[in-house]
Amino acid sequence: MIRHGNLFAQCFTSDNLYAAFLDARKGKRNKRSCFQFERNLGANLAILHQQIHDGSYRPRPYHHFMVYEPKPRLIHAPAFRDVVAQHALYRVVYPLFDRTFIDQSFACRKGKGTHVCADYTQKALRQYDGDLYTLKLDIRRYFYSIDRDILRGLIERKIKDSRLINMMMEYAKHGDPLGVPIGNLLSQLFATIYLSPVDHFIKRELKIQHYARYVDDMVLVGLTREACLEAKRKIEEFLAERLHLSLSRATIQKIKKGVNFVGYRTWQGRRFIRKHSLYRYRRAVRKGNLDSIVSHLGHAVKTQSYPYMIQQLGERYDLYRLLPENHRRRHDLPHRAAA
C-alpha cells in the first residue's frame, strides 16, 4: 500500500484554508458562530494559519447537546474555526482513503448516500430466489467503541506524515478512553476507515457477492441459512480480534420478507419508509414544519410511501404550494382558495 507524506503543508495553505471556510459555511450562514468568523474573515484565517503552523493550535472545547431521533445520542459540536480546520484536512485526506474503500461502503462518501445504498440493496434482493436469506448486522455502540490506537494504526497505513496524523487524532479525543465524538466532520471519515477492513474481509475472504454497509449497519444478501450463521460467526470473530468491536444484533430472514436497512423497509418489488419516519412526517404536517416536510419527502421520493405522503398535504394546500417544484404535483391535490 502506498503511503503519503508531506501532507501537512498541503492541508494548511492559505488558499486551502479559505476553500475550507467556504465548505464549512455551507448551510451555516445563519449561524452566529459562522457570522462572527466571517465578519473578520481575513484576520481569523491568518490567526488559524499561524497557530497551526507554529504548533500552538488546539481544538476548543465542544458544545454538547442531546438528540433523541432516531435514538438518544450525545453530540459534540466543535467551534466554527475547528470546523474550518477539519475541512482543510478533509479536502486533502479524504481522496486518499476513498480510493481504498469498496464500492459497497455507502456512508459519508461523495456520490453515495442512503438512496444509492437502498437502490443497490433492492437490486441485490432481486437477484435471488425469495427463499434465500439476508443477514443484517449492527455494531454495538459503534462510535463509542472505536479503539483510537487501532484507528491511528489504520490511518498510518495510508499516511506517513506524523504531524498531520497527530492533528487528526486530536479530533478523535473526547474524554473517554474509547470512541470518537459524534458531530465532527472527521469522525464520519474515521467511522468509514475503521470498518473498511471488515468490508474487505467480507468481500475477499468470505467472498460475499452482494453486501452493503452504511456506517455500522451491514447487510449480506443471497445466502442459505447455514451460510448466514457461518458468516455471522466469522465476522464476529474478526470484529472482536481485529477491531475490538461486538455486534448488537444479527437478523437472519428470508429475502421475500424484505430487509429493514438505511431507513427503508425494502422488498424485491417495493420500498417504504419506516413507520416511525411516517409518524414524524405526519407530526411535521400537523405543526406546519415545512423544512421537516421537505426533508421527509426527499427521503421517501423513491418509495411507495411518497404518493401517500403527498396526499397527506390534502388539507394543507398552504404548505403544499410552498414545496420545491420537484415535489409539487398539482394534479394530485385540488387547488385550494386558502392561498
Coordinates of C-alpha atoms in Angstrom, one line a residue, residues 145-157 169 193-194 197 239-245:
S145 CA -16.4 1.7 21.0
I146 CA -13.8 2.7 18.4
D147 CA -10.3 2.0 19.7
R148 CA -8.3 5.1 18.9
D149 CA -5.0 3.2 18.9
I150 CA -6.3 0.8 16.2
L151 CA -7.7 3.8 14.3
R152 CA -4.4 5.5 14.4
G153 CA -2.7 2.4 13.0
L154 CA -5.2 2.2 10.1
I155 CA -4.5 5.8 9.3
E156 CA -0.8 5.2 9.4
R157 CA -1.1 2.5 6.8
M169 CA -6.2 12.3 16.3
I193 CA -11.9 3.9 7.8
Y194 CA -12.3 1.8 10.9
P197 CA -11.1 -3.9 6.9
L239 CA -14.6 -7.7 14.8
A240 CA -13.5 -8.9 18.2
E241 CA -9.9 -9.8 17.3
R242 CA -9.0 -7.1 14.9
L243 CA -11.2 -4.1 15.9
H244 CA -12.3 -4.8 19.5
L245 CA -16.0 -4.5 18.5

